PDB file of C-alpha atoms in Angstrom:
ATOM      1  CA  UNK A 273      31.262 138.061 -32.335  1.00 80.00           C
ATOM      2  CA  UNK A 274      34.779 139.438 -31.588  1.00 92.00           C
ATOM      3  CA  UNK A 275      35.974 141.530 -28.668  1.00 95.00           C
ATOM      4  CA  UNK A 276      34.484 145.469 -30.220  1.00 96.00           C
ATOM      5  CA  UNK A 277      37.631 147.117 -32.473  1.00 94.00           C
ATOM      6  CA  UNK A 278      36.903 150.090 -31.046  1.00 94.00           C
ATOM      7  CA  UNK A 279      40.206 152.038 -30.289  1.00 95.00           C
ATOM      8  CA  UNK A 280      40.096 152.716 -25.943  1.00 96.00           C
ATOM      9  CA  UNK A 281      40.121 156.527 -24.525  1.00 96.00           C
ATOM     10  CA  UNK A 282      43.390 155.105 -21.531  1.00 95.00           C
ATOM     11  CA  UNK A 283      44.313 151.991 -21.143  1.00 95.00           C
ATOM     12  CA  UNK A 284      45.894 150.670 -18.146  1.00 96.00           C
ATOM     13  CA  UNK A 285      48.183 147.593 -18.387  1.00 95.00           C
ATOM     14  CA  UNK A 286      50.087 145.355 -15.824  1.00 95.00           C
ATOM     15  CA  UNK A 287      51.786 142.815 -16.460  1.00 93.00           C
ATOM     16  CA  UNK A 288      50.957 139.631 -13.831  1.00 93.00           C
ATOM     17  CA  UNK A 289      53.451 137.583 -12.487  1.00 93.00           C
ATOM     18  CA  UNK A 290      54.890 134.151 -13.128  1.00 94.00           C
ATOM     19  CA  UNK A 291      53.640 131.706 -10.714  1.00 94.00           C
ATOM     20  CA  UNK A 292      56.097 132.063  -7.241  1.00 95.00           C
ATOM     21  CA  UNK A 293      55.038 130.878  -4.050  1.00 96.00           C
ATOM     22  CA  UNK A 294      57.268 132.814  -1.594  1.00 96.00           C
ATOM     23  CA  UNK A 295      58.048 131.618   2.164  1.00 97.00           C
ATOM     24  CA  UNK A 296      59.624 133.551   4.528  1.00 96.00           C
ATOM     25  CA  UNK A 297      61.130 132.699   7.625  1.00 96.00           C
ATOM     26  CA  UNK A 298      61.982 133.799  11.447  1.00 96.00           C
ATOM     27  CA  UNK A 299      65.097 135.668  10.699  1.00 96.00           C
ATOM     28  CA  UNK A 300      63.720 137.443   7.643  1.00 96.00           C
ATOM     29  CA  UNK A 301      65.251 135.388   4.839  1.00 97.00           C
ATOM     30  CA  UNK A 302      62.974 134.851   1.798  1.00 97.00           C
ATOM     31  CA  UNK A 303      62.564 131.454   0.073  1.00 97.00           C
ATOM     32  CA  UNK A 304      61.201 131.604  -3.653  1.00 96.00           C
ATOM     33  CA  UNK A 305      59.546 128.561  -5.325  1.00 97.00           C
ATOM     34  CA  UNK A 306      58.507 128.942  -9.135  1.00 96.00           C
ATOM     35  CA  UNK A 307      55.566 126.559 -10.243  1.00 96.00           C
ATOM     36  CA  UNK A 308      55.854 127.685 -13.918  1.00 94.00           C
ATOM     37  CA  UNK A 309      57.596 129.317 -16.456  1.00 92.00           C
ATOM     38  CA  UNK A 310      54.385 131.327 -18.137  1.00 92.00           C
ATOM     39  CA  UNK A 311      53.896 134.682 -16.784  1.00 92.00           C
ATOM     40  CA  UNK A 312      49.800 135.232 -15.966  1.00 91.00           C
ATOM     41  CA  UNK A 313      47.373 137.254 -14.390  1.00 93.00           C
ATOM     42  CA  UNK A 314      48.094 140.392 -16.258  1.00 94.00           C
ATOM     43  CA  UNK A 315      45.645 142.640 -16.357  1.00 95.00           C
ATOM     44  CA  UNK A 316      43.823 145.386 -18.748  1.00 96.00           C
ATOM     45  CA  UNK A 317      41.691 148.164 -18.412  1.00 97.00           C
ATOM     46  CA  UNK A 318      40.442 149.915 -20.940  1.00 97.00           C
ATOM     47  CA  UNK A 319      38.446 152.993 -20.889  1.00 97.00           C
ATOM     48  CA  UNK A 320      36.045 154.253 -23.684  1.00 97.00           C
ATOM     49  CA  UNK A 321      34.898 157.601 -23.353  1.00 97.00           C
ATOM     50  CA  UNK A 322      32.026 159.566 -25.098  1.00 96.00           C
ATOM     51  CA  UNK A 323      31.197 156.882 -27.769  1.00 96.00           C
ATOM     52  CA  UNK A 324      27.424 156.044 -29.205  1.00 96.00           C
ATOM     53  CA  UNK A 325      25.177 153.641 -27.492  1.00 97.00           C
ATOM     54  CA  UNK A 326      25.307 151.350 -30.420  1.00 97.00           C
ATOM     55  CA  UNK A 327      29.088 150.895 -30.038  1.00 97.00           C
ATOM     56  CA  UNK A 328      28.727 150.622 -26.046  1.00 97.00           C
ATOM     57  CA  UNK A 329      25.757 148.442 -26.793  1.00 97.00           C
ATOM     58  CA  UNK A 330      28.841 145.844 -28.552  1.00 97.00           C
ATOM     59  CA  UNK A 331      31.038 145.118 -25.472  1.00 98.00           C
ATOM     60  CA  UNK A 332      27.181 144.422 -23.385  1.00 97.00           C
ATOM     61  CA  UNK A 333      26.617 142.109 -26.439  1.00 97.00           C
ATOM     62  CA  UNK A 334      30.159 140.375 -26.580  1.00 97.00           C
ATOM     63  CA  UNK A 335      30.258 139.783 -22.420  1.00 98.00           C
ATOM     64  CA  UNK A 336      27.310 138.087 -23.157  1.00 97.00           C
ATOM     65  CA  UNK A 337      28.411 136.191 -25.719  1.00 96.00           C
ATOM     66  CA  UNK A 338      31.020 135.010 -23.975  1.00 97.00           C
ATOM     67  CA  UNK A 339      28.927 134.031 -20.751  1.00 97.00           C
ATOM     68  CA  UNK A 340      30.796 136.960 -18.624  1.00 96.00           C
ATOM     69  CA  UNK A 341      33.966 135.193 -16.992  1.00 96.00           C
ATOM     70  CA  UNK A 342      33.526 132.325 -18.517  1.00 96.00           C
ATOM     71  CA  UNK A 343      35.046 132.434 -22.379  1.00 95.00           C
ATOM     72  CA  UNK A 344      38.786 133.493 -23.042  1.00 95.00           C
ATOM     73  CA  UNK A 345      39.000 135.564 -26.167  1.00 95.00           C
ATOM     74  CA  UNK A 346      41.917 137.599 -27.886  1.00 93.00           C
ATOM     75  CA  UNK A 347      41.846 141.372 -28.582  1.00 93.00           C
ATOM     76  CA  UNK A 348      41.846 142.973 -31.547  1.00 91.00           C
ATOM     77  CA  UNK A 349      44.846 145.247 -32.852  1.00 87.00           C
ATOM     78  CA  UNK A 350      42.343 148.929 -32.375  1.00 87.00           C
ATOM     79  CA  UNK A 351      42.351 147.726 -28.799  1.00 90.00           C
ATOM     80  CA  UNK A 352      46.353 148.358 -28.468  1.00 89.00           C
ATOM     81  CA  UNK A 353      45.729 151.026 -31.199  1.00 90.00           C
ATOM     82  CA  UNK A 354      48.210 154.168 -29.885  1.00 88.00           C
ATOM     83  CA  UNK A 355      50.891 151.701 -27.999  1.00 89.00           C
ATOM     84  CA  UNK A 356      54.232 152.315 -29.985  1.00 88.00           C
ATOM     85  CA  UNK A 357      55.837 149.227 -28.580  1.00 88.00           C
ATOM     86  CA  UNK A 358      56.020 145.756 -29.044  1.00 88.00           C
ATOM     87  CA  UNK A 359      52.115 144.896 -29.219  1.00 83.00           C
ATOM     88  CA  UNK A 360      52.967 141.607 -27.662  1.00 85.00           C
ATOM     89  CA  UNK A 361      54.291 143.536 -24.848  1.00 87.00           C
ATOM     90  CA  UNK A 362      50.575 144.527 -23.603  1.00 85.00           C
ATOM     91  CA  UNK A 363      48.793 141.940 -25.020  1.00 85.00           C
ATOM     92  CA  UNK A 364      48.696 138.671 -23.253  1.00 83.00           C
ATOM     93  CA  UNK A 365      51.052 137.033 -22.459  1.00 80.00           C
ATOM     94  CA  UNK A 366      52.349 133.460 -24.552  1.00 81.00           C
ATOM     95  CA  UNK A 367      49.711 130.668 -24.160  1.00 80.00           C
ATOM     96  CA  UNK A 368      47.442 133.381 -22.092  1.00 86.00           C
ATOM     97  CA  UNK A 369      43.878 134.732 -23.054  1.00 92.00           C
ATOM     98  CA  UNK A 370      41.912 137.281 -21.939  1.00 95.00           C
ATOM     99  CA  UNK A 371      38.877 137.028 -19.977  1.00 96.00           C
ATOM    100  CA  UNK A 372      36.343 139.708 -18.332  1.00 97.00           C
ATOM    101  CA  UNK A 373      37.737 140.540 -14.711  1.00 97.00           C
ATOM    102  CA  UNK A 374      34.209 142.339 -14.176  1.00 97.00           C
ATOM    103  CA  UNK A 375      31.205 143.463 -16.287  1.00 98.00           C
ATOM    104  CA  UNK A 376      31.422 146.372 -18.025  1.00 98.00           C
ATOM    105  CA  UNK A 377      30.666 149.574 -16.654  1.00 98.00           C
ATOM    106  CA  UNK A 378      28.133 151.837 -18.598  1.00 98.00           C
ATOM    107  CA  UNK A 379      27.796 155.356 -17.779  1.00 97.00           C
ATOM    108  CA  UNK A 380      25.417 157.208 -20.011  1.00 96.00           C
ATOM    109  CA  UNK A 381      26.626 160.691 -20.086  1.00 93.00           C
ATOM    110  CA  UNK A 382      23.653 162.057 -22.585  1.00 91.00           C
ATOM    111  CA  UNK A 383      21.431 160.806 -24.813  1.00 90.00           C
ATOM    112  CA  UNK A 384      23.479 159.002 -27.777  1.00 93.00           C
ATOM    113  CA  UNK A 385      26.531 159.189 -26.040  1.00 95.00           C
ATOM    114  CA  UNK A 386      27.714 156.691 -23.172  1.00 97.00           C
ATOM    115  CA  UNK A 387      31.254 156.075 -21.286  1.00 97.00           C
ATOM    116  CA  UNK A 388      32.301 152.416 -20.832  1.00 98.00           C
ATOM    117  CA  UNK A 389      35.167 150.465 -18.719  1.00 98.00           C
ATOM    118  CA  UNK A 390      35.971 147.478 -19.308  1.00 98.00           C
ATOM    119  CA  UNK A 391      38.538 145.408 -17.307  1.00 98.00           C
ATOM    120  CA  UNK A 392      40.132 141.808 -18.062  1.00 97.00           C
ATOM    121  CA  UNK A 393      42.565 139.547 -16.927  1.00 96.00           C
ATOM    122  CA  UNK A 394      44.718 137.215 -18.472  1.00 94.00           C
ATOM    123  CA  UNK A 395      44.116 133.426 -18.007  1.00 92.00           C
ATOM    124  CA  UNK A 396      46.207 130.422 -19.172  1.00 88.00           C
TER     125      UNK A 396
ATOM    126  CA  UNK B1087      15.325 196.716 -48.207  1.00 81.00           C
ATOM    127  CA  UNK B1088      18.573 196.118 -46.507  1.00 88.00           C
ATOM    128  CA  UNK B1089      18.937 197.475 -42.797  1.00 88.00           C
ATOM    129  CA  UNK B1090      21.421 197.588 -40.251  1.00 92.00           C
ATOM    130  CA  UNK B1091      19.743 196.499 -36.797  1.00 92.00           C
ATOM    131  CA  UNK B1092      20.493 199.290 -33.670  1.00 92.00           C
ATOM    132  CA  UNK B1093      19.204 199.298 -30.129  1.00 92.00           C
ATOM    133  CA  UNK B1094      16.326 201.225 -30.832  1.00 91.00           C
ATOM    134  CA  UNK B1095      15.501 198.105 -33.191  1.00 92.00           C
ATOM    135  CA  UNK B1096      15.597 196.004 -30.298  1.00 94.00           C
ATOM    136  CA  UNK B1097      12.946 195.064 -26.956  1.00 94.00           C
ATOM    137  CA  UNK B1098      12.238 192.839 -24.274  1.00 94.00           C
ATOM    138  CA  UNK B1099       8.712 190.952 -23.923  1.00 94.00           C
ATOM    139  CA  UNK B1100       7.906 189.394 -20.579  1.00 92.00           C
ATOM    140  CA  UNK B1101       5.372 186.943 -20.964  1.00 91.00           C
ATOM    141  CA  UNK B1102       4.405 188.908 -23.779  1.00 90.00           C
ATOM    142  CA  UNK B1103       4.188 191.994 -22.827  1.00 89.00           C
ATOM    143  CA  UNK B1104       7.084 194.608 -24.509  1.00 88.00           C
ATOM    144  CA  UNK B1105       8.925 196.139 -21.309  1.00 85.00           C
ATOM    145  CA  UNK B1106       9.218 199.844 -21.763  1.00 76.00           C
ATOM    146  CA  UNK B1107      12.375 201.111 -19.770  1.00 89.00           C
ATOM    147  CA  UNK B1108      14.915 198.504 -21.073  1.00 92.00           C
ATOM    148  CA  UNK B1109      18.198 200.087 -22.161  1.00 93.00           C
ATOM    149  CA  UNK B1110      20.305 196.860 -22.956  1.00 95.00           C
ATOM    150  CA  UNK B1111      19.924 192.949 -23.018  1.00 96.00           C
ATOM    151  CA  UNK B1112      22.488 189.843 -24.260  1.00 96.00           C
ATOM    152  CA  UNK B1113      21.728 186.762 -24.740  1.00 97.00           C
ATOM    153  CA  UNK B1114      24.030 183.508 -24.910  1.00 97.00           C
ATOM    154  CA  UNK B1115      23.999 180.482 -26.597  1.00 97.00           C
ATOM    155  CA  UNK B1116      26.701 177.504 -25.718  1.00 97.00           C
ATOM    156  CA  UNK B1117      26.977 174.531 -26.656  1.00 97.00           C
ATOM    157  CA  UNK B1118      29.072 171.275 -24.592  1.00 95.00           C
ATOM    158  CA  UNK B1119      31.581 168.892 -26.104  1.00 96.00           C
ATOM    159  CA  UNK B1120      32.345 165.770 -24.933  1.00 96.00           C
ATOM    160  CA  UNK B1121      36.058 164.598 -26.109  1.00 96.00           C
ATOM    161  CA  UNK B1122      36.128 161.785 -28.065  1.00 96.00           C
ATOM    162  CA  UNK B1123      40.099 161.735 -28.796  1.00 96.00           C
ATOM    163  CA  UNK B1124      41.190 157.867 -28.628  1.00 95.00           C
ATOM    164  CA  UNK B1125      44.675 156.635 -28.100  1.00 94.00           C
ATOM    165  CA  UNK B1126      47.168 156.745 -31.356  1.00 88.00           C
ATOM    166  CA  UNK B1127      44.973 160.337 -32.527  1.00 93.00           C
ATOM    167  CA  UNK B1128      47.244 163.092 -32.627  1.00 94.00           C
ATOM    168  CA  UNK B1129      44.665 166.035 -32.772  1.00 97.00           C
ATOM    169  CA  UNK B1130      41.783 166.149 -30.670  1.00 97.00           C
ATOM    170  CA  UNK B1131      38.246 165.254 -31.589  1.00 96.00           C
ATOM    171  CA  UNK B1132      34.876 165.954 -29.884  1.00 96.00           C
ATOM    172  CA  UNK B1133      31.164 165.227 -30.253  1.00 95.00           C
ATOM    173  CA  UNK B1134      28.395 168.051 -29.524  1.00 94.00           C
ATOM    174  CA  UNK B1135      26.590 167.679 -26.005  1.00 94.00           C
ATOM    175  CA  UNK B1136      24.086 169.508 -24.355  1.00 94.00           C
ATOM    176  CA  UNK B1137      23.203 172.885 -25.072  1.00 96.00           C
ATOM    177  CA  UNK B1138      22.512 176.125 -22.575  1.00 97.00           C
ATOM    178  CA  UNK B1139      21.425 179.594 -22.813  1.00 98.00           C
ATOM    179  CA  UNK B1140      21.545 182.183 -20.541  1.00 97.00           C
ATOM    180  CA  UNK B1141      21.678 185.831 -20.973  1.00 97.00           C
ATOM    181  CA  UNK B1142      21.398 189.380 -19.106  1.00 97.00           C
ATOM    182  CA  UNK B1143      19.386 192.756 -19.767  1.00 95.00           C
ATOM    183  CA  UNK B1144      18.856 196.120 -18.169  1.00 94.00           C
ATOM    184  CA  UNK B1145      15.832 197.593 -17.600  1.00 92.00           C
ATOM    185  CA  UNK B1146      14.997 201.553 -16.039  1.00 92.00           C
ATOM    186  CA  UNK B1147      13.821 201.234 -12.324  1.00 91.00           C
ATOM    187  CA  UNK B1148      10.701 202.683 -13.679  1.00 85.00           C
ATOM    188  CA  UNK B1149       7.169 203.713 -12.524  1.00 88.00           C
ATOM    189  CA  UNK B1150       4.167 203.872 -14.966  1.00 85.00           C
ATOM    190  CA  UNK B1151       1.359 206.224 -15.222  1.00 89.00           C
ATOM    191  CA  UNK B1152      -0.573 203.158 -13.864  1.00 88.00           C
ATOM    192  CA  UNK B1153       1.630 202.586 -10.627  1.00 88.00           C
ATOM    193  CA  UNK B1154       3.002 199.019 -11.820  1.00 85.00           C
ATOM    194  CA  UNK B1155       6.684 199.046 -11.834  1.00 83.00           C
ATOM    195  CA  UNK B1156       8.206 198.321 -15.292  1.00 78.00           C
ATOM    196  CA  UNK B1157      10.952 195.731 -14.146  1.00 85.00           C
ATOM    197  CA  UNK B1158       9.042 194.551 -11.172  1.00 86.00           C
ATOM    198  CA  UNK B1159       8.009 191.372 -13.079  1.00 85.00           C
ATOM    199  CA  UNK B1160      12.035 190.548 -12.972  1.00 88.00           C
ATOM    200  CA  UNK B1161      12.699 191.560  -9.454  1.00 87.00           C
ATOM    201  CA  UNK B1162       9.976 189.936  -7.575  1.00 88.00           C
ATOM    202  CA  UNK B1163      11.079 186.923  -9.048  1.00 88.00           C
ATOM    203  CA  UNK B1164      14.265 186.964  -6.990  1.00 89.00           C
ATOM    204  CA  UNK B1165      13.648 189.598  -4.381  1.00 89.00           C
ATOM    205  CA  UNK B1166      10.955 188.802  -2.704  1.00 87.00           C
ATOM    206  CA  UNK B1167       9.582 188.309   1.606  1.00 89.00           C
ATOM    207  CA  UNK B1168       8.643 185.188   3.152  1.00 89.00           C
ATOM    208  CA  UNK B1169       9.869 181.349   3.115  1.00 90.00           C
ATOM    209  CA  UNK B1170       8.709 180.184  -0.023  1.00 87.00           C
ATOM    210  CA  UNK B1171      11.687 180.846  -2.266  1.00 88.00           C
ATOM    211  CA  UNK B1172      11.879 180.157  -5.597  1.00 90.00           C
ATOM    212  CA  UNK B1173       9.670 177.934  -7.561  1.00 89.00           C
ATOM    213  CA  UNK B1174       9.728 175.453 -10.495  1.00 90.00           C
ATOM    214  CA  UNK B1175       6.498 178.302 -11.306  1.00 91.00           C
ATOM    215  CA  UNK B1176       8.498 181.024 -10.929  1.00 92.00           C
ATOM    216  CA  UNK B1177       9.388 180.632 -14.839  1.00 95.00           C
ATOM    217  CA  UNK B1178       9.055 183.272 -17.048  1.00 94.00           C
ATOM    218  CA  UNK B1179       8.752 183.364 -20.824  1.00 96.00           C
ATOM    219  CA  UNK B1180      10.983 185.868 -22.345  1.00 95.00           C
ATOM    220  CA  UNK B1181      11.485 187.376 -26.066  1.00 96.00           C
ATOM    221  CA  UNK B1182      14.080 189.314 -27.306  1.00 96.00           C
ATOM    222  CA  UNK B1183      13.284 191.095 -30.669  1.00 95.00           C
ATOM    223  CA  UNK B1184      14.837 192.945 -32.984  1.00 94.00           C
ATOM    224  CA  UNK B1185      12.561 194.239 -35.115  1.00 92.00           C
ATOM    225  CA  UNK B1186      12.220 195.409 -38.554  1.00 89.00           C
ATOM    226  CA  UNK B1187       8.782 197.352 -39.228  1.00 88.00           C
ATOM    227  CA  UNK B1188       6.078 194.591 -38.762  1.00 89.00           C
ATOM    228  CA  UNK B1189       9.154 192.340 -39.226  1.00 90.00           C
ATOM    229  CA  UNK B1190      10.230 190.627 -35.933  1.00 91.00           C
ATOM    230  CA  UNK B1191      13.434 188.697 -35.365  1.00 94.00           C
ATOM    231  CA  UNK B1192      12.668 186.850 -32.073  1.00 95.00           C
ATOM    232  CA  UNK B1193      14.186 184.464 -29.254  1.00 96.00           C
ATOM    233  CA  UNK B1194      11.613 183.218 -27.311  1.00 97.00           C
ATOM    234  CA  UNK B1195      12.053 180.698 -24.334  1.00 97.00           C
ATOM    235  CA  UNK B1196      11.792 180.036 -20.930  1.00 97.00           C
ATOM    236  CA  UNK B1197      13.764 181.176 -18.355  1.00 96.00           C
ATOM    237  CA  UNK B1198      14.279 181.368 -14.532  1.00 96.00           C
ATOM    238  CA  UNK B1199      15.752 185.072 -13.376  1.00 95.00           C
ATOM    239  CA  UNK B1200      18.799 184.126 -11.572  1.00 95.00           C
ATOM    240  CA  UNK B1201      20.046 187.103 -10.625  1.00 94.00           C
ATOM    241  CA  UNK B1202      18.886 190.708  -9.675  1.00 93.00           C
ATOM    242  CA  UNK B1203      20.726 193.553  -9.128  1.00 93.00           C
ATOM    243  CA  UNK B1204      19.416 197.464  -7.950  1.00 92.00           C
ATOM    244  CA  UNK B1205      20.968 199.892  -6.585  1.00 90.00           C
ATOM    245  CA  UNK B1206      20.653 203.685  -6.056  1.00 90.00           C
ATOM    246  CA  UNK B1207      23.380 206.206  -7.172  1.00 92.00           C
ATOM    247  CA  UNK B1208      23.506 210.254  -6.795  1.00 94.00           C
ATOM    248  CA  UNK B1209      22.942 211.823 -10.145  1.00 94.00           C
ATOM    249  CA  UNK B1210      22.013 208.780 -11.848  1.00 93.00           C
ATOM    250  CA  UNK B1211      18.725 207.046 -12.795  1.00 92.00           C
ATOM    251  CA  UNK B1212      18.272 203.948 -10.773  1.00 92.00           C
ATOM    252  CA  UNK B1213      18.142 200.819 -13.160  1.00 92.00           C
ATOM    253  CA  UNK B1214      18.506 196.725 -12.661  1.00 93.00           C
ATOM    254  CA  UNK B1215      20.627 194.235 -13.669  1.00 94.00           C
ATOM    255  CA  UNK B1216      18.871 190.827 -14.036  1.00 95.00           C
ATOM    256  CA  UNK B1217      20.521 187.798 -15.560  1.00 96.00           C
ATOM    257  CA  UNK B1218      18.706 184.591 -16.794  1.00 96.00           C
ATOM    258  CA  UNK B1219      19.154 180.986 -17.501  1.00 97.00           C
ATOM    259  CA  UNK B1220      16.323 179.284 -20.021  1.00 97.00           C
ATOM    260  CA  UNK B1221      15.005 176.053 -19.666  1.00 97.00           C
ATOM    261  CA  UNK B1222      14.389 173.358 -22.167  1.00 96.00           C
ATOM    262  CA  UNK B1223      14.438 174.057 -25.692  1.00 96.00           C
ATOM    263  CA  UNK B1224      14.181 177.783 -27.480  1.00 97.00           C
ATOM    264  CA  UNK B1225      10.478 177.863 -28.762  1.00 96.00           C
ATOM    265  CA  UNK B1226      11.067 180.600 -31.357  1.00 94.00           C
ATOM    266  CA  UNK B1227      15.233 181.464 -32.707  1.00 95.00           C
ATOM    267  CA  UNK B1228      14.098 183.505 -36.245  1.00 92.00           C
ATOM    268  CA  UNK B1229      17.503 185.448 -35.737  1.00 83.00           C
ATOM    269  CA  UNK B1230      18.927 183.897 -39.337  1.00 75.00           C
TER     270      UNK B1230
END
């Protein structure tokens, strides 16, 4: 099962770093070592607001499927539906996948109708 | 035969019982929508929540031939001595008709009195202002 193609109330993106290990010493001068050249740890949250239980019923089923944390998995184009950029540009980043920072949150706001959040990080 | 409904078409039942001094009531029906706009729409777009009604009459500060007060039912839901306050029993079931002949057009539900006001005025007959919210579902709505 694929990551739900449902199109997100907000998103929230940023962007990670690249991997720099920074030192600095005594008289305040900084000292930058890069370990990589592939930018990671970005991270996305994505809210969905008001939808049915059956659709907030697919991201329970698809963390599952993907043993929580465990399983990297790409997202779908509805997920970066509204974006006007580059898609790229919020997606992950090259040789990165996304993976579930944190279960998702279910709020059920009335019967039929739930709110989720859902926030994931990007892995190499 | 076609009609055109009027206040003297209309009445207020407590529990019942038709109240005989009421000069006015309202009644309000709303409905709450939860957004569902997404990212990328350009127009909003909303699903239906929960519904409410509430409403409001007026009834004559009135004394019957029998002694009982005709909107004391109301008030001494709200205005009343001692520490007890108000009670999940203190519901009332209310019907607003407008009638036709033998013909009646009803909304019937329960309701708590949330508000009561009285007051006492020179050269004018003393009357009071009650508002209610129902509870749960409308048992009767033969309005349409």
């Amino acid at each position: 099962m694929a990551y739900p193609t449902l199109t997100p109330t907000s998103r929230n993106y940023n962007s990670g770093d690249y991997p720099v290990k920074t030192f600095r010493s005594q008289s305040g001068s900084e000292s930058r070592i890069l370990y990589g050249n592939r930018r990671t740890g970005m991270t996305l949250e994505l809210q969905y607001d008001n939808i049915t239980d059956a659709n907030a019923e697919l991201f329970l089923d698809h963390y599952d499927e993907t043993l929580g944390s465990y399983t990297t998995f790409t997202l779908p184009t509805g997920a970066l539906s509204g974006w006007s950029g580059n898609t790229d540009a919020l997606d992950a980043a090259t040789a990165n996948s996304w993976r579930y920072d944190q279960p998702p949150q279910v709020s059920n706001v009335r019967p039929g109708i739930s709110s989720v959040q859902i926030k994931l990080v990007g892995v190499l | 035969m076609a009609k055109i409904y009027t206040g003297r078409d209309g009445s207020l039942l407590f529990a019942g019982t038709t109240q005989a001094k009421v000069t006015s009531w309202s009644f309000q029906a709303d409905v709450e929508v939860l957004e569902t706009t997404t990212l990328g729409d350009a127009q909003r777009s909303y699903t239906p929540g929960i519904q409410g009604f509430s409403g409001s009459a007026t009834l004559l500060y009135y004394k019957a031939d029998d002694g009982s007060i005709d909107a004391g039912n109301f008030l001494a839901k709200v205005i009343s001595a001692g520490t007890t306050g108000v009670a999940a029993t203190d519901v009332v079931t209310l019907t607003l008709r407008l009638a036709d002949g033998a013909d009646n057009n009803d909304i019937t539900f329960s309701a708590y009195i949330t508000s009561a006001t009285i007051g006492a005025s020179v050269g004018e007959i003393t009357s009071a202002q009650i508002s209610f919210q129902a509870t749960g579902a409308l048992t009767a709505a033969s309005l349409s």
